[in-house]
Amino acid sequence: MTALNATPVAPYLALGLSTVIHCIAERRHIRHNLENIEEAIHAAISMTNINLPVRIIALCEGALTGFTDEIFDLPHTLAARELFIDIPGPETEWLGRLAKLYDTYIIVQCKARWPEVMPDRFFNLLFVIGPDGTVVHKAAKNHIWCRERSCTPHDIYDRWVELFGDGVEAFYPVLRTPDIGNIGTICCSDGEYPEAVRALAFNGAEVVYRPSEAMPMTQSGYPGGGSWMVQNRGHAEFNSVYMLCPNAGPVYLSPSSKHPIDITGGHAHIVDYRGEIMSYSPSGANTIVAATIDIEALRQFRAMNLNSNWLKDLRTELFKRMYEQPIHPKNLWLKQDPQQHEAVDDIYRDNIRRLQERGTWTPPAVRHRGVRYQPGSANPEDGRWENIRKMWAPWDETPEG
C-alpha cells in the first residue's frame, strides 16, 4: 500500500436547497429572496448537521433573482443595468456571512455583470463562497435554452479566449480544495450536453453542481424527475462524479401575484458516482436534499477499478474530429447587443437546417410549422418595461423595497 495523499478528505454532508422564488424588477428586490434563503439555510443546517458536518450548501437556479428577464423578454442591456448583480457584492457578502457562520461552502447561481470581460452584458454565473466568506470560484454558463438571453463565453468567444485562453479550463474551471474535493459547476441547459460534465471530469471534478430544470423535462417517468434526472444519473455514471442538483421552487411572478407557479415541479436530487439516487424530493417548496459525499471512496473507486471507471480507457483519437464543423455560430454578441426571443429563434432554425444539409439529421417527409415565440399579450404596450414594472408597485411602496 502506497500513501499518495497524506490528508484524506473526511466524509461530509452536501445539501441542495429548493426555495420559493420572487422575481425581481431591480437589484434591491433580491433582499426578499435572500431572507428566504437565509431561513432555509438555518433550518436545513439545524435538521441535518447532527448526522455529519455540512460542508456544501447548494442553491437552486433563480434563487436570488427569479426569471423576470426571460419571462418578459427584456432587452439584454436593460436587464444587465437594472436587475442583476456584481460578484463580489452585497449579495455575496450576505451569503458569505452564513458560510462563515456554518464553516461551509455555499454554491450559487445568479445572473451577473462581468465588466472586465464585456461591458453592458450579463452572464449566467456559477460561483462558490468559501468558509471564509469570500468568492473562491466563478464560472459562466456555456449553453442556454432558447428563452434565455444571458451572454455566454461562446457568444463573445474571441474576447473570452483573449482573456482566459481556449483550453478546457477556460470554459469549465474546477475549484480544487483540500477539504471537500474538487468542485465543478454547470447550470440547467449546460447539462443537456454530455460534453459539459465530461469536460469538468477531465479537469478534475469530483462533485458537479447542476441546478434546476423546468417542465416538461422534470415530469416524465415515475416517480418523476424526467429527462433531467436521467441526464444527471448518466453524467454521474459516465464520469464517476457526484451530481448535486437542487431545483427551483415555486415562482412568484411579482409581488402582485396571488399565488406562485411551480414551473419545475420539484424533483431535486443528489446522485452518487455510480449513478444511483442518494436523495430525492418531489417538492421544491423550500425543501432540502441531503447526502453524504465520500471523496476518498470516489478516489479509491477511480484508482482501484479496472471496469466501470470509464474515463480511464477512453479512445480519444476516435472522437477528435467530431466537432471540427461548427453548429451554433460563435461571437454572436461580440459586436452587437444580444437580441430578443423572436429574433434568436431564427438562429436556432438555421442550426437545424445546417444539420439537415450536412446529413446529420434526415428531414421529415412533411414540413409542419414549428414552435414560435408567443408573447403574453397582443397589445405591444403591455410588453413595455415601464408598464410591466408596475407589477412591483407593492414593494415600491415600502422604503426598503
Short mmCIF file of C-alpha atoms in Angstrom, two decimals:
data_model
loop_
_atom_site.label_atom_id
_atom_site.label_comp_id
_atom_site.label_asym_id
_atom_site.label_seq_id
_atom_site.Cartn_x
_atom_site.Cartn_y
_atom_site.Cartn_z
CA MET A 1 0.00 0.00 0.00
CA THR A 2 1.40 3.38 -1.02
CA ALA A 3 0.25 6.65 0.57
CA LEU A 4 -0.32 9.08 -2.27
CA ASN A 5 -2.29 11.71 -0.39
CA ALA A 6 -1.40 12.24 3.25
CA THR A 7 -4.50 14.28 4.03
CA PRO A 8 -7.70 12.32 3.34
CA VAL A 9 -10.95 14.21 2.88
CA ALA A 10 -13.41 13.38 5.64
CA PRO A 11 -16.95 12.41 4.62
CA TYR A 12 -19.41 15.28 4.82
CA LEU A 13 -22.99 16.23 4.05
CA ALA A 14 -23.95 18.21 0.96
CA LEU A 15 -27.31 19.97 0.94
CA GLY A 16 -29.36 21.16 -2.00
CA LEU A 17 -31.97 23.82 -1.23
CA SER A 18 -35.06 24.29 -3.41
CA THR A 19 -36.51 27.62 -2.34
CA VAL A 20 -39.63 29.59 -3.22
CA ILE A 21 -38.61 32.42 -5.56
CA HIS A 22 -39.76 36.02 -6.05
CA CYS A 23 -38.98 37.51 -9.45
CA ILE A 24 -37.38 40.94 -9.15
CA ALA A 25 -37.65 44.24 -11.00
CA GLU A 26 -34.49 45.78 -9.59
CA ARG A 27 -31.48 44.67 -7.66
CA ARG A 28 -32.71 45.78 -4.23
CA HIS A 29 -35.61 43.32 -4.50
CA ILE A 30 -33.13 40.46 -4.15
CA ARG A 31 -33.35 41.05 -0.41
CA HIS A 32 -36.72 39.26 -0.35
CA ASN A 33 -35.13 36.10 -1.75
CA LEU A 34 -32.06 36.35 0.47
CA GLU A 35 -34.27 36.49 3.55
CA ASN A 36 -36.00 33.28 2.47
CA ILE A 37 -32.68 31.62 1.60
CA GLU A 38 -31.25 32.51 4.99
CA GLU A 39 -34.22 30.97 6.79
CA ALA A 40 -33.86 27.85 4.68
CA ILE A 41 -30.15 27.57 5.44
CA HIS A 42 -30.69 27.92 9.19
CA ALA A 43 -33.42 25.28 9.11
CA ALA A 44 -31.50 22.90 6.86
CA ILE A 45 -28.36 23.05 8.98
CA SER A 46 -30.24 22.54 12.23
CA MET A 47 -32.03 19.50 10.81
CA THR A 48 -29.04 17.77 9.20
CA ASN A 49 -25.79 18.65 10.98
CA ILE A 50 -26.41 16.09 13.71
CA ASN A 51 -25.55 13.43 11.11
CA LEU A 52 -22.32 14.75 9.60
CA PRO A 53 -20.76 18.18 9.20
CA VAL A 54 -22.45 20.15 6.42
CA ARG A 55 -19.67 21.33 4.12
CA ILE A 56 -21.66 22.22 0.97
CA ILE A 57 -24.94 24.13 0.66
CA ALA A 58 -26.11 24.44 -2.95
CA LEU A 59 -28.80 26.90 -4.01
CA CYS A 60 -31.11 26.46 -6.99
CA GLU A 61 -31.05 28.46 -10.20
CA GLY A 62 -33.03 31.67 -9.88
CA ALA A 63 -32.87 31.60 -6.09
CA LEU A 64 -31.68 35.22 -5.91
CA THR A 65 -33.38 36.94 -8.84
CA GLY A 66 -36.06 34.75 -10.37
CA PHE A 67 -36.58 34.83 -14.13
CA THR A 68 -38.03 38.26 -14.92
CA ASP A 69 -35.78 38.86 -17.93
CA GLU A 70 -36.72 35.56 -19.56
CA ILE A 71 -40.45 35.75 -18.83
CA PHE A 72 -40.87 39.28 -20.19
CA ASP A 73 -38.21 39.07 -22.93
CA LEU A 74 -36.46 42.18 -21.60
CA PRO A 75 -33.75 43.86 -23.67
CA HIS A 76 -30.41 42.46 -22.57
CA THR A 77 -28.73 45.73 -21.65
CA LEU A 78 -31.77 46.87 -19.64
CA ALA A 79 -31.70 43.68 -17.59
CA ALA A 80 -27.95 43.95 -17.12
CA ARG A 81 -28.28 47.51 -15.86
CA GLU A 82 -31.36 47.26 -13.63
CA LEU A 83 -31.74 43.66 -12.40
CA PHE A 84 -28.51 41.82 -11.95
CA ILE A 85 -25.58 41.80 -9.59
CA ASP A 86 -21.83 42.19 -9.38
CA ILE A 87 -19.62 39.45 -7.95
CA PRO A 88 -18.47 40.14 -5.31
CA GLY A 89 -21.12 42.46 -3.97
CA PRO A 90 -23.72 42.90 -1.20
CA GLU A 91 -25.40 39.62 -2.12
CA THR A 92 -22.20 37.60 -1.79
CA GLU A 93 -21.48 39.38 1.49
CA TRP A 94 -24.89 38.29 2.81
CA LEU A 95 -24.27 34.67 1.86
CA GLY A 96 -20.64 34.90 2.95
CA ARG A 97 -21.77 35.73 6.47
CA LEU A 98 -23.69 32.43 6.53
CA ALA A 99 -20.79 30.48 5.04
CA LYS A 100 -18.53 31.78 7.82
CA LEU A 101 -21.14 31.09 10.49
CA TYR A 102 -21.51 27.45 9.49
CA ASP A 103 -17.94 26.81 8.23
CA THR A 104 -19.29 25.66 4.88
CA TYR A 105 -19.11 26.30 1.16
CA ILE A 106 -22.18 27.82 -0.50
CA ILE A 107 -22.63 27.21 -4.23
CA VAL A 108 -24.79 29.76 -6.00
CA GLN A 109 -26.20 30.63 -9.41
CA CYS A 110 -27.03 34.22 -10.33
CA LYS A 111 -27.09 36.32 -13.46
CA ALA A 112 -24.42 38.95 -13.05
CA ARG A 113 -22.40 41.58 -14.81
CA TRP A 114 -18.74 40.93 -15.60
CA PRO A 115 -17.49 44.30 -16.86
CA GLU A 116 -13.85 43.23 -17.03
CA VAL A 117 -14.90 40.72 -19.68
CA MET A 118 -17.50 42.76 -21.56
CA PRO A 119 -19.44 45.91 -20.61
CA ASP A 120 -23.23 46.05 -20.98
CA ARG A 121 -23.55 42.28 -20.72
CA PHE A 122 -24.77 39.88 -18.08
CA PHE A 123 -23.73 36.26 -17.78
CA ASN A 124 -25.39 33.34 -16.01
CA LEU A 125 -22.70 32.79 -13.39
CA LEU A 126 -22.00 29.91 -11.04
CA PHE A 127 -19.90 30.82 -8.03
CA VAL A 128 -18.71 29.34 -4.77
CA ILE A 129 -18.35 31.18 -1.47
CA GLY A 130 -15.79 29.61 0.83
CA PRO A 131 -15.90 29.18 4.61
CA ASP A 132 -14.01 32.46 4.98
CA GLY A 133 -16.92 34.28 3.33
CA THR A 134 -15.12 35.16 0.09
CA VAL A 135 -15.84 34.13 -3.51
CA VAL A 136 -13.38 31.35 -4.36
CA HIS A 137 -14.73 30.20 -7.74
CA LYS A 138 -16.62 31.74 -10.65
CA ALA A 139 -17.70 30.19 -13.95
CA ALA A 140 -20.12 31.14 -16.71
CA LYS A 141 -22.94 29.03 -18.11
CA ASN A 142 -21.95 27.91 -21.61
CA HIS A 143 -25.25 26.67 -23.06
CA ILE A 144 -28.58 28.44 -22.62
CA TRP A 145 -32.09 27.39 -23.50
CA CYS A 146 -33.99 29.13 -26.29
CA ARG A 147 -35.78 31.53 -23.92
CA GLU A 148 -32.71 32.73 -22.04
CA ARG A 149 -30.80 35.78 -23.18
CA SER A 150 -27.73 35.56 -20.98
CA CYS A 151 -24.44 36.18 -22.74
CA THR A 152 -22.22 33.09 -22.86
CA PRO A 153 -18.45 32.75 -23.39
CA HIS A 154 -19.18 31.36 -26.86
CA ASP A 155 -21.19 34.47 -27.72
CA ILE A 156 -18.05 36.59 -27.23
CA TYR A 157 -15.62 33.80 -27.98
CA ASP A 158 -12.72 35.90 -29.28
CA ARG A 159 -12.79 38.18 -26.25
CA TRP A 160 -13.09 35.23 -23.86
CA VAL A 161 -10.12 33.44 -25.41
CA GLU A 162 -8.10 36.65 -25.31
CA LEU A 163 -8.65 36.82 -21.54
CA PHE A 164 -8.73 33.18 -20.46
CA GLY A 165 -7.28 31.08 -23.30
CA ASP A 166 -9.01 28.32 -25.25
CA GLY A 167 -8.27 25.32 -23.01
CA VAL A 168 -10.93 23.27 -21.27
CA GLU A 169 -10.20 25.10 -18.01
CA ALA A 170 -11.14 28.42 -19.65
CA PHE A 171 -14.73 27.28 -20.10
CA TYR A 172 -15.10 24.58 -17.44
CA PRO A 173 -12.93 25.60 -14.47
CA VAL A 174 -12.81 23.38 -11.39
CA LEU A 175 -12.36 24.50 -7.79
CA ARG A 176 -9.77 22.29 -6.08
CA THR A 177 -9.99 22.23 -2.29
CA PRO A 178 -8.26 20.22 0.44
CA ASP A 179 -11.42 19.66 2.48
CA ILE A 180 -14.35 18.95 0.14
CA GLY A 181 -12.64 17.68 -3.01
CA ASN A 182 -12.79 19.18 -6.49
CA ILE A 183 -15.97 21.05 -7.41
CA GLY A 184 -17.27 21.72 -10.92
CA THR A 185 -20.23 23.96 -11.73
CA ILE A 186 -22.68 23.97 -14.60
CA CYS A 187 -26.30 25.11 -14.80
CA CYS A 188 -29.55 23.77 -16.23
CA SER A 189 -29.13 23.70 -20.03
CA ASP A 190 -25.39 23.07 -19.74
CA GLY A 191 -26.26 19.56 -18.60
CA GLU A 192 -28.28 18.81 -21.75
CA TYR A 193 -24.89 18.19 -23.37
CA PRO A 194 -22.79 15.23 -22.18
CA GLU A 195 -19.65 17.13 -23.12
CA ALA A 196 -20.13 19.62 -20.24
CA VAL A 197 -19.68 17.21 -17.35
CA ARG A 198 -17.09 15.25 -19.32
CA ALA A 199 -15.08 18.47 -19.64
CA LEU A 200 -15.32 19.06 -15.90
CA ALA A 201 -14.30 15.45 -15.23
CA PHE A 202 -11.24 15.81 -17.46
CA ASN A 203 -10.42 18.93 -15.47
CA GLY A 204 -10.53 17.01 -12.19
CA ALA A 205 -14.11 17.47 -10.93
CA GLU A 206 -15.40 15.06 -8.29
CA VAL A 207 -18.63 16.85 -7.31
CA VAL A 208 -20.63 18.62 -10.02
CA TYR A 209 -23.29 21.23 -9.25
CA ARG A 210 -26.11 21.37 -11.80
CA PRO A 211 -29.09 23.34 -10.51
CA SER A 212 -32.59 23.45 -11.92
CA GLU A 213 -34.61 22.28 -14.86
CA ALA A 214 -38.17 23.15 -15.82
CA MET A 215 -41.26 21.45 -17.12
CA PRO A 216 -41.72 19.23 -19.09
CA MET A 217 -38.17 17.86 -18.69
CA THR A 218 -38.70 17.12 -14.99
CA GLN A 219 -42.06 15.35 -15.03
CA SER A 220 -41.90 12.22 -17.19
CA GLY A 221 -41.42 8.79 -15.67
CA TYR A 222 -42.18 7.55 -12.19
CA PRO A 223 -41.78 8.86 -9.54
CA GLY A 224 -40.68 11.88 -11.58
CA GLY A 225 -37.51 13.70 -12.42
CA GLY A 226 -37.88 13.12 -16.15
CA SER A 227 -35.01 13.55 -18.57
CA TRP A 228 -33.31 15.90 -16.09
CA MET A 229 -32.78 13.05 -13.64
CA VAL A 230 -31.85 10.64 -16.45
CA GLN A 231 -29.18 13.07 -17.63
CA ASN A 232 -27.77 13.63 -14.16
CA ARG A 233 -27.60 9.91 -13.43
CA GLY A 234 -25.83 9.44 -16.76
CA HIS A 235 -23.38 12.26 -16.07
CA ALA A 236 -22.54 10.66 -12.71
CA GLU A 237 -22.13 7.13 -14.07
CA PHE A 238 -20.19 8.05 -17.22
CA ASN A 239 -17.75 10.33 -15.39
CA SER A 240 -17.55 8.87 -11.85
CA VAL A 241 -18.72 12.08 -10.18
CA TYR A 242 -21.33 13.10 -7.65
CA MET A 243 -24.14 15.25 -9.09
CA LEU A 244 -25.69 17.88 -6.80
CA CYS A 245 -28.97 19.04 -8.34
CA PRO A 246 -31.34 21.35 -6.39
CA ASN A 247 -34.32 22.62 -8.37
CA ALA A 248 -36.10 25.96 -8.34
CA GLY A 249 -39.12 26.18 -6.08
CA PRO A 250 -42.49 27.74 -6.96
CA VAL A 251 -42.08 31.19 -8.51
CA TYR A 252 -43.97 34.37 -7.70
CA LEU A 253 -44.03 36.39 -10.92
CA SER A 254 -44.19 39.64 -8.92
CA PRO A 255 -45.40 40.88 -5.52
CA SER A 256 -48.77 41.42 -7.20
CA SER A 257 -49.12 37.67 -7.76
CA LYS A 258 -51.66 35.93 -5.53
CA HIS A 259 -50.03 32.52 -5.94
CA PRO A 260 -46.69 31.15 -7.12
CA ILE A 261 -46.39 28.93 -10.19
CA ASP A 262 -44.46 25.70 -9.82
CA ILE A 263 -42.62 25.84 -13.14
CA THR A 264 -40.23 22.99 -12.30
CA GLY A 265 -42.36 20.52 -10.39
CA GLY A 266 -39.54 19.98 -7.87
CA HIS A 267 -37.60 16.69 -8.16
CA ALA A 268 -34.30 17.89 -6.68
CA HIS A 269 -31.80 15.09 -6.20
CA ILE A 270 -28.24 14.08 -5.41
CA VAL A 271 -26.60 11.26 -7.38
CA ASP A 272 -23.58 9.21 -6.36
CA TYR A 273 -20.66 8.40 -8.65
CA ARG A 274 -22.32 5.13 -9.76
CA GLY A 275 -25.43 6.94 -10.97
CA GLU A 276 -27.62 5.96 -8.02
CA ILE A 277 -30.06 8.41 -6.41
CA MET A 278 -28.90 9.22 -2.87
CA SER A 279 -31.50 11.84 -2.00
CA TYR A 280 -34.70 12.97 -3.75
CA SER A 281 -37.50 15.44 -3.05
CA PRO A 282 -40.67 15.51 -5.17
CA SER A 283 -41.48 19.01 -3.86
CA GLY A 284 -39.50 22.18 -4.46
CA ALA A 285 -41.29 24.45 -2.00
CA ASN A 286 -38.49 25.29 0.46
CA THR A 287 -37.26 21.71 0.60
CA ILE A 288 -33.93 20.01 1.19
CA VAL A 289 -31.99 17.16 -0.36
CA ALA A 290 -29.05 15.88 1.67
CA ALA A 291 -26.48 13.15 1.10
CA THR A 292 -23.09 12.00 2.33
CA ILE A 293 -20.22 12.87 0.00
CA ASP A 294 -17.27 10.49 0.42
CA ILE A 295 -14.44 11.84 -1.68
CA GLU A 296 -11.98 9.18 -0.54
CA ALA A 297 -14.36 6.40 -1.61
CA LEU A 298 -14.72 8.04 -5.03
CA ARG A 299 -10.96 8.33 -5.40
CA GLN A 300 -10.48 4.68 -4.42
CA PHE A 301 -13.16 3.66 -6.92
CA ARG A 302 -11.37 5.53 -9.68
CA ALA A 303 -7.95 4.17 -8.67
CA MET A 304 -8.73 0.51 -7.91
CA ASN A 305 -11.32 -0.33 -10.58
CA LEU A 306 -10.48 -1.78 -13.99
CA ASN A 307 -14.04 -1.82 -15.30
CA SER A 308 -16.59 0.90 -14.57
CA ASN A 309 -14.33 3.92 -14.08
CA TRP A 310 -14.94 4.66 -17.75
CA LEU A 311 -12.68 7.67 -18.30
CA LYS A 312 -9.52 5.55 -17.92
CA ASP A 313 -9.79 3.85 -21.33
CA LEU A 314 -11.45 6.47 -23.49
CA ARG A 315 -10.14 6.24 -27.06
CA THR A 316 -9.85 9.99 -27.55
CA GLU A 317 -8.41 9.81 -31.07
CA LEU A 318 -11.68 8.35 -32.35
CA PHE A 319 -13.63 11.48 -31.46
CA LYS A 320 -11.21 14.34 -32.03
CA ARG A 321 -12.60 15.30 -35.47
CA MET A 322 -16.25 15.10 -34.47
CA TYR A 323 -16.52 18.78 -33.61
CA GLU A 324 -14.49 20.32 -36.41
CA GLN A 325 -17.57 21.73 -38.15
CA PRO A 326 -19.33 24.38 -36.03
CA ILE A 327 -23.08 24.20 -35.45
CA HIS A 328 -24.05 27.24 -33.37
CA PRO A 329 -22.25 30.41 -34.54
CA LYS A 330 -19.73 31.94 -32.17
CA ASN A 331 -19.20 35.66 -31.42
CA LEU A 332 -22.91 36.44 -31.90
CA TRP A 333 -22.86 39.25 -29.34
CA LEU A 334 -19.27 40.42 -29.63
CA LYS A 335 -20.17 43.43 -31.78
CA GLN A 336 -23.92 43.78 -31.15
CA ASP A 337 -26.23 43.57 -28.14
CA PRO A 338 -27.91 40.20 -27.58
CA GLN A 339 -31.21 40.05 -29.41
CA GLN A 340 -34.61 39.09 -28.03
CA HIS A 341 -36.55 35.83 -28.25
CA GLU A 342 -38.19 36.05 -31.66
CA ALA A 343 -35.01 37.10 -33.48
CA VAL A 344 -32.87 34.45 -31.76
CA ASP A 345 -35.37 31.76 -32.74
CA ASP A 346 -34.18 32.20 -36.34
CA ILE A 347 -30.62 31.38 -35.26
CA TYR A 348 -31.80 28.05 -33.86
CA ARG A 349 -33.78 27.33 -37.05
CA ASP A 350 -30.63 27.97 -39.09
CA ASN A 351 -28.78 25.48 -36.88
CA ILE A 352 -31.44 22.85 -37.61
CA ARG A 353 -31.17 23.47 -41.35
CA ARG A 354 -27.40 23.24 -41.11
CA LEU A 355 -27.58 19.78 -39.52
CA GLN A 356 -30.04 18.63 -42.18
CA GLU A 357 -27.89 19.92 -45.04
CA ARG A 358 -24.86 18.08 -43.67
CA GLY A 359 -26.83 14.84 -43.48
CA THR A 360 -26.56 14.70 -39.70
CA TRP A 361 -30.35 14.86 -39.43
CA THR A 362 -32.69 13.47 -42.05
CA PRO A 363 -35.56 15.92 -42.72
CA PRO A 364 -39.10 14.64 -42.09
CA ALA A 365 -41.34 13.76 -45.04
CA VAL A 366 -43.67 16.68 -44.33
CA ARG A 367 -42.65 20.06 -43.00
CA HIS A 368 -45.04 21.43 -40.39
CA ARG A 369 -44.90 24.77 -38.71
CA GLY A 370 -42.59 24.58 -35.72
CA VAL A 371 -42.69 26.48 -32.45
CA ARG A 372 -42.87 30.26 -32.44
CA TYR A 373 -42.40 32.90 -29.79
CA GLN A 374 -45.78 33.80 -28.34
CA PRO A 375 -45.87 37.00 -26.23
CA GLY A 376 -48.27 37.11 -23.30
CA SER A 377 -50.34 39.94 -24.77
CA ALA A 378 -51.43 41.06 -28.24
CA ASN A 379 -51.02 44.69 -27.16
CA PRO A 380 -47.41 45.85 -27.68
CA GLU A 381 -47.83 48.42 -24.90
CA ASP A 382 -48.20 45.59 -22.39
CA GLY A 383 -44.68 44.47 -23.26
CA ARG A 384 -43.04 47.79 -22.46
CA TRP A 385 -40.90 47.63 -19.34
CA GLU A 386 -42.35 50.79 -17.83
CA ASN A 387 -45.78 49.10 -17.87
CA ILE A 388 -44.56 45.68 -16.74
CA ARG A 389 -42.66 47.37 -13.92
CA LYS A 390 -45.95 48.46 -12.28
CA MET A 391 -46.48 44.88 -11.10
CA TRP A 392 -43.81 45.55 -8.44
CA ALA A 393 -45.67 48.57 -7.02
CA PRO A 394 -46.39 46.84 -3.67
CA TRP A 395 -42.64 46.67 -2.97
CA ASP A 396 -42.06 50.20 -4.18
CA GLU A 397 -44.43 51.49 -1.51
CA THR A 398 -42.02 50.48 1.28
CA PRO A 399 -38.68 52.27 1.87
CA GLU A 400 -36.63 49.08 1.85
CA GLY A 401 -38.30 47.75 -1.35
#
